[in-house]
């Protein structure tokens, strides 16, 4: 899992670069042809990681239900993200990932509810697969963000 966690850290570094190098207006801009923006993609990745790892393991998630609802699958930005929300997303970018590493090393993930993703049809059978699949998911959204930045 060392490589898997290194990949997650690398993608999170890329997300942090977006937060640090783009203005609030740029983070909130939805270019023509896109249905979301930079900050939504980051929030979405954080929400999905929590759902894949904790919810499917039957454990409490480390973000609020409101956060999950705002960034869940199928959601789109309905209003501008505030600086306060961006700061919150920035604050959990690493802490949420570090908590997963800690809980994984403590063998906290005993149960897991098998889940087949709607978008890809891929079946996730255990928490290790959930963390690995999440890396793929975050990579997809990083690719979308790289496209969005061309229009800012």
Short mmCIF file of C-alpha atoms in Angstrom, two decimals:
data_model
loop_
_atom_site.label_atom_id
_atom_site.label_comp_id
_atom_site.label_asym_id
_atom_site.label_seq_id
_atom_site.Cartn_x
_atom_site.Cartn_y
_atom_site.Cartn_z
CA UNK A 1 0.00 0.00 0.00
CA UNK A 2 3.02 2.30 0.26
CA UNK A 3 2.91 3.09 -3.46
CA UNK A 4 -0.86 3.51 -3.39
CA UNK A 5 -0.56 6.09 -0.60
CA UNK A 6 2.32 7.85 -2.40
CA UNK A 7 0.08 8.19 -5.46
CA UNK A 8 -2.69 9.71 -3.32
CA UNK A 9 -0.22 12.18 -1.80
CA UNK A 10 1.00 13.17 -5.25
CA UNK A 11 -2.49 13.89 -6.54
CA UNK A 12 -3.32 15.83 -3.36
CA UNK A 13 -0.17 17.93 -3.99
CA UNK A 14 -1.54 18.73 -7.43
CA UNK A 15 -4.89 19.73 -5.90
CA UNK A 16 -3.08 21.98 -3.41
CA UNK A 17 -1.23 23.68 -6.27
CA UNK A 18 -4.57 24.56 -7.84
CA UNK A 19 -5.89 25.98 -4.56
CA UNK A 20 -2.72 28.00 -3.96
CA UNK A 21 -2.21 29.27 -7.50
CA UNK A 22 -5.72 30.21 -8.64
CA UNK A 23 -7.95 32.98 -7.37
CA UNK A 24 -11.30 32.31 -5.77
CA UNK A 25 -12.94 33.54 -8.97
CA UNK A 26 -10.86 31.15 -11.08
CA UNK A 27 -11.56 28.23 -8.72
CA UNK A 28 -15.29 28.94 -9.17
CA UNK A 29 -15.28 29.49 -12.95
CA UNK A 30 -17.21 26.91 -14.97
CA UNK A 31 -15.93 27.16 -18.55
CA UNK A 32 -18.31 26.72 -21.45
CA UNK A 33 -18.76 23.02 -22.16
CA UNK A 34 -18.03 21.97 -18.56
CA UNK A 35 -20.53 21.26 -15.78
CA UNK A 36 -18.23 22.00 -12.87
CA UNK A 37 -15.19 23.97 -11.75
CA UNK A 38 -11.79 23.43 -10.15
CA UNK A 39 -12.88 23.63 -6.53
CA UNK A 40 -15.91 21.38 -7.07
CA UNK A 41 -13.62 18.69 -8.51
CA UNK A 42 -11.40 18.81 -5.43
CA UNK A 43 -14.34 18.75 -3.02
CA UNK A 44 -15.90 15.93 -5.01
CA UNK A 45 -12.73 13.83 -4.72
CA UNK A 46 -12.64 14.36 -0.96
CA UNK A 47 -16.32 13.43 -0.57
CA UNK A 48 -16.07 10.33 -2.74
CA UNK A 49 -12.96 9.12 -0.94
CA UNK A 50 -14.81 9.35 2.39
CA UNK A 51 -17.81 7.48 0.98
CA UNK A 52 -15.73 4.76 -0.67
CA UNK A 53 -13.48 4.12 2.30
CA UNK A 54 -15.51 4.90 5.41
CA UNK A 55 -19.17 4.65 4.43
CA UNK A 56 -18.71 1.36 2.59
CA UNK A 57 -16.79 0.08 5.63
CA UNK A 58 -19.70 1.02 7.89
CA UNK A 59 -17.62 3.62 9.74
CA UNK A 60 -18.39 7.29 10.38
CA UNK A 61 -17.11 9.61 7.68
CA UNK A 62 -14.77 12.45 8.63
CA UNK A 63 -16.79 15.12 6.81
CA UNK A 64 -20.36 16.27 7.30
CA UNK A 65 -23.36 14.87 5.47
CA UNK A 66 -23.82 18.38 4.04
CA UNK A 67 -20.31 18.24 2.55
CA UNK A 68 -21.06 14.83 1.02
CA UNK A 69 -24.36 16.13 -0.41
CA UNK A 70 -22.68 19.19 -1.93
CA UNK A 71 -19.99 17.17 -3.70
CA UNK A 72 -21.65 13.76 -4.19
CA UNK A 73 -21.78 11.88 -7.49
CA UNK A 74 -24.16 13.60 -9.88
CA UNK A 75 -23.99 16.97 -8.12
CA UNK A 76 -22.92 20.19 -9.79
CA UNK A 77 -21.94 23.52 -8.29
CA UNK A 78 -25.16 25.39 -7.48
CA UNK A 79 -23.51 28.51 -6.07
CA UNK A 80 -20.07 30.06 -5.71
CA UNK A 81 -17.79 28.38 -3.21
CA UNK A 82 -16.76 30.86 -0.54
CA UNK A 83 -13.19 31.46 0.61
CA UNK A 84 -14.15 29.89 3.93
CA UNK A 85 -15.23 26.70 2.11
CA UNK A 86 -12.04 26.70 0.04
CA UNK A 87 -10.03 27.04 3.27
CA UNK A 88 -11.94 24.08 4.75
CA UNK A 89 -11.27 21.96 1.66
CA UNK A 90 -7.61 22.93 1.86
CA UNK A 91 -7.50 22.01 5.56
CA UNK A 92 -8.83 18.48 4.97
CA UNK A 93 -6.89 17.81 1.78
CA UNK A 94 -4.14 16.01 3.71
CA UNK A 95 -5.74 15.37 7.10
CA UNK A 96 -8.46 13.19 5.55
CA UNK A 97 -5.85 11.20 3.64
CA UNK A 98 -3.58 10.88 6.70
CA UNK A 99 -6.54 9.60 8.75
CA UNK A 100 -7.15 6.87 6.18
CA UNK A 101 -3.49 5.84 6.31
CA UNK A 102 -3.63 5.74 10.10
CA UNK A 103 -6.88 3.79 10.20
CA UNK A 104 -5.62 1.38 7.53
CA UNK A 105 -2.43 0.71 9.51
CA UNK A 106 -4.55 0.07 12.63
CA UNK A 107 -6.72 -2.42 10.69
CA UNK A 108 -9.80 -0.31 11.46
CA UNK A 109 -11.54 -1.39 8.27
CA UNK A 110 -12.95 -4.76 9.30
CA UNK A 111 -16.18 -4.84 7.31
CA UNK A 112 -16.82 -3.69 3.77
CA UNK A 113 -20.00 -3.53 1.71
CA UNK A 114 -19.13 -4.57 -1.83
CA UNK A 115 -20.04 -1.83 -4.28
CA UNK A 116 -20.26 -1.64 -8.07
CA UNK A 117 -19.72 1.84 -9.47
CA UNK A 118 -22.44 3.17 -11.75
CA UNK A 119 -20.07 5.04 -14.03
CA UNK A 120 -17.60 2.22 -14.74
CA UNK A 121 -19.27 -0.98 -13.59
CA UNK A 122 -16.20 -1.79 -11.53
CA UNK A 123 -16.91 -3.82 -8.38
CA UNK A 124 -14.98 -2.80 -5.26
CA UNK A 125 -14.76 -5.75 -2.87
CA UNK A 126 -12.67 -4.44 0.04
CA UNK A 127 -11.15 -1.29 1.48
CA UNK A 128 -7.78 -1.83 -0.23
CA UNK A 129 -9.56 -1.87 -3.59
CA UNK A 130 -11.57 1.20 -2.54
CA UNK A 131 -8.38 3.16 -1.84
CA UNK A 132 -6.84 1.99 -5.12
CA UNK A 133 -9.99 2.80 -7.09
CA UNK A 134 -10.10 6.20 -5.43
CA UNK A 135 -6.65 6.98 -6.83
CA UNK A 136 -7.97 6.27 -10.33
CA UNK A 137 -11.01 8.45 -9.62
CA UNK A 138 -8.89 11.36 -8.38
CA UNK A 139 -6.67 11.02 -11.44
CA UNK A 140 -9.71 11.32 -13.71
CA UNK A 141 -10.74 14.52 -11.94
CA UNK A 142 -7.20 15.88 -12.02
CA UNK A 143 -7.35 15.40 -15.81
CA UNK A 144 -10.61 17.35 -15.95
CA UNK A 145 -9.02 20.12 -13.89
CA UNK A 146 -6.05 20.27 -16.24
CA UNK A 147 -8.53 20.83 -19.08
CA UNK A 148 -10.52 23.48 -17.16
CA UNK A 149 -7.38 25.52 -16.41
CA UNK A 150 -6.83 26.04 -20.14
CA UNK A 151 -9.97 28.21 -20.16
CA UNK A 152 -9.11 30.40 -17.15
#
